[in-house]
Structure formats: C-alpha cells, structure tokens
CSV table of C-alpha atoms in Angstrom, one decimal:
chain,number,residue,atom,x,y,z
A,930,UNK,CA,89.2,148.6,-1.7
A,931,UNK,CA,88.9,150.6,-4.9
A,932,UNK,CA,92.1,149.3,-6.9
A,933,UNK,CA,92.1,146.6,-8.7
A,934,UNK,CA,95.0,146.1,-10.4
A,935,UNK,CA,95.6,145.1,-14.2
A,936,UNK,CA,97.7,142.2,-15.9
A,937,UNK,CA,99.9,140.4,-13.8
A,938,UNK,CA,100.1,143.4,-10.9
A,939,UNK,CA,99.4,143.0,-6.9
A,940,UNK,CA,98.4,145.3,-4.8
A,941,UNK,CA,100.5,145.0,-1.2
A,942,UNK,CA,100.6,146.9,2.4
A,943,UNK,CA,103.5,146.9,4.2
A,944,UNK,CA,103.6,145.2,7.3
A,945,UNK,CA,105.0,147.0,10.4
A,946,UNK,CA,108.1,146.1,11.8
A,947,UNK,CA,108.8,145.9,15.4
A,948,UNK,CA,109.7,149.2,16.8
A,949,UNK,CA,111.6,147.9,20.0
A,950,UNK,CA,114.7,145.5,19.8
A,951,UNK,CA,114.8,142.5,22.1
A,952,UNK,CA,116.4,144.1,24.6
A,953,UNK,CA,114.2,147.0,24.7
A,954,UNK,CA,115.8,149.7,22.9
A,955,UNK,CA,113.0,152.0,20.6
A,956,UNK,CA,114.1,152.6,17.1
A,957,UNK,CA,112.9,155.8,15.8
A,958,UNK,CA,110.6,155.5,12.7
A,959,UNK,CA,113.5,157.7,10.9
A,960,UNK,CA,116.1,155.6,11.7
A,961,UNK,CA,113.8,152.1,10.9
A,962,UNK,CA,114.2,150.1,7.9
A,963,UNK,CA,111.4,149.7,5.4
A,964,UNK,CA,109.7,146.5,5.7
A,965,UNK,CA,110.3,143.4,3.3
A,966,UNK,CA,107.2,142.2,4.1
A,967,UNK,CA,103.6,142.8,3.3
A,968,UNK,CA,100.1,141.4,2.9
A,969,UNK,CA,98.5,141.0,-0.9
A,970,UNK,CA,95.6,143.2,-0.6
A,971,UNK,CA,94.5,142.6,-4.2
A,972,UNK,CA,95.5,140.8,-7.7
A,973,UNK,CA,95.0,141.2,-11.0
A,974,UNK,CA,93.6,138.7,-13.1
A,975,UNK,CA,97.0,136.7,-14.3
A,976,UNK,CA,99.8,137.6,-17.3
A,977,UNK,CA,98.7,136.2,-21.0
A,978,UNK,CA,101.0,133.9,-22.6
A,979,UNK,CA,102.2,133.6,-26.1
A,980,UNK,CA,99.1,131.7,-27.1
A,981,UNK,CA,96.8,135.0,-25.6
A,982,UNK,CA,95.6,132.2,-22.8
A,983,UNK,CA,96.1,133.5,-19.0
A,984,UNK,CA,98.0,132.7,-16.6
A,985,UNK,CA,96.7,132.3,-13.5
A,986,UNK,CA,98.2,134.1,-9.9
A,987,UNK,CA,100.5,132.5,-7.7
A,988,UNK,CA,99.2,134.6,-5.0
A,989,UNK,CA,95.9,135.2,-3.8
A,990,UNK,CA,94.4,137.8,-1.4
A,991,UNK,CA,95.2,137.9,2.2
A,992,UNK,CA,98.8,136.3,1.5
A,993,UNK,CA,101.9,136.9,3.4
A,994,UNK,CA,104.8,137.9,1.1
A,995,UNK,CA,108.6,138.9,0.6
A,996,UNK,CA,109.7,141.5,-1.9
A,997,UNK,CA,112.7,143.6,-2.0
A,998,UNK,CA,113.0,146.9,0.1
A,999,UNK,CA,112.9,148.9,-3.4
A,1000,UNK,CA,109.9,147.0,-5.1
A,1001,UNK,CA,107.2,148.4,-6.6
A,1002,UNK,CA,105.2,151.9,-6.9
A,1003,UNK,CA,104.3,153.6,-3.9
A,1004,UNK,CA,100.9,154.8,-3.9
A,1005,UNK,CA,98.7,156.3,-1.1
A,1006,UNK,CA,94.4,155.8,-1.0
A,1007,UNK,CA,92.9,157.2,1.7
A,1008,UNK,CA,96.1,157.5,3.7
A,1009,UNK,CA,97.5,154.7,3.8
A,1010,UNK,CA,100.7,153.7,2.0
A,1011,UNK,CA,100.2,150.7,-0.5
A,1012,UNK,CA,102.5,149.3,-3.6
A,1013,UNK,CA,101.5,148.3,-6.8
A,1014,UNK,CA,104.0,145.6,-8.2
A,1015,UNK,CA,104.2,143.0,-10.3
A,1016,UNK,CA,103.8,139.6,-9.8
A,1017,UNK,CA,107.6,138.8,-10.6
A,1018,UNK,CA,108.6,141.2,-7.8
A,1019,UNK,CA,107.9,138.9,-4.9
A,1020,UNK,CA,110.2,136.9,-3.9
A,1021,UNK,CA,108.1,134.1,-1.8
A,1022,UNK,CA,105.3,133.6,0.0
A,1023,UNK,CA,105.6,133.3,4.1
A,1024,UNK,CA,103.6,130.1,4.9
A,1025,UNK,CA,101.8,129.8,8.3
C-alpha cells in the first residue's frame, strides 16, 4: 500500500457483510447497511503527548476492528474504498 498515515490516524477497509439472511433472502447492495467493521490496513506512528514523547498504537496491522457506521474519510486508491480515521474512532478490537 502507498498510504501511510500521519499522527495518530489508521488506515481501514471495510469488511463485507453477508448479502443473504439466514433464511435465504438476498439483500440488495442498495438496500444493505454499511459495515461496522473493518480490517486496519495501516497505522501511523502514535499521537505525542504533552511532554512531545509518543504514544504508541493500540492497534496494529491486520487487526479486526469496530467503528461507527459514519467514521472516518472515505477515500478510494486504486478502486477500492478505504477510510482514514483516527485512532479515537474505533470503538474495539474483535479478538479471535
């Protein structure tokens, strides 16, 4: 990837959500929700503190995470649809 993101900034793709309810009913994309979810493709180096020392990430590359459906900058690079947020935007990391 060719972002890398400043400060305390991620760089996330949204994951896809199922397209078919469990009964088998297709949802069109139009009528779909936007994903919560996505996986932290990049991460900036951390926020500075008060004493110019910084902070590190609580997130690193390749994590699963939860942000809120209106979270971030949408950006596209190289057609695909990524979001550039800050750190303080996620909500929680989704453990394996």
């Amino acid at each position: 990837m060719n972002l890398r993101p400043l400060h305390d900034r991620v760089i996330v793709k949204r994951l896809e959500l199922e397209t078919k309810t469990a009964s088998g009913i297709v949802i069109p994309d139009n009528a779909a929700e936007k994903p919560d979810q996505g996986e932290v493709l990049a991460v900036g180096p951390g926020k500075k503190n008060d004493k110019g020392e910084v902070s590190p990430m609580a997130v690193k590359v390749g994590d699963r995470v939860l942000f809120g459906k209106y979270s971030g900058q949408t950006v596209k690079i190289k057609g695909d649809e990524l979001l550039v947020m800050k750190e303080d935007d996620l909500f929680a990391v989704v453990e394996k």
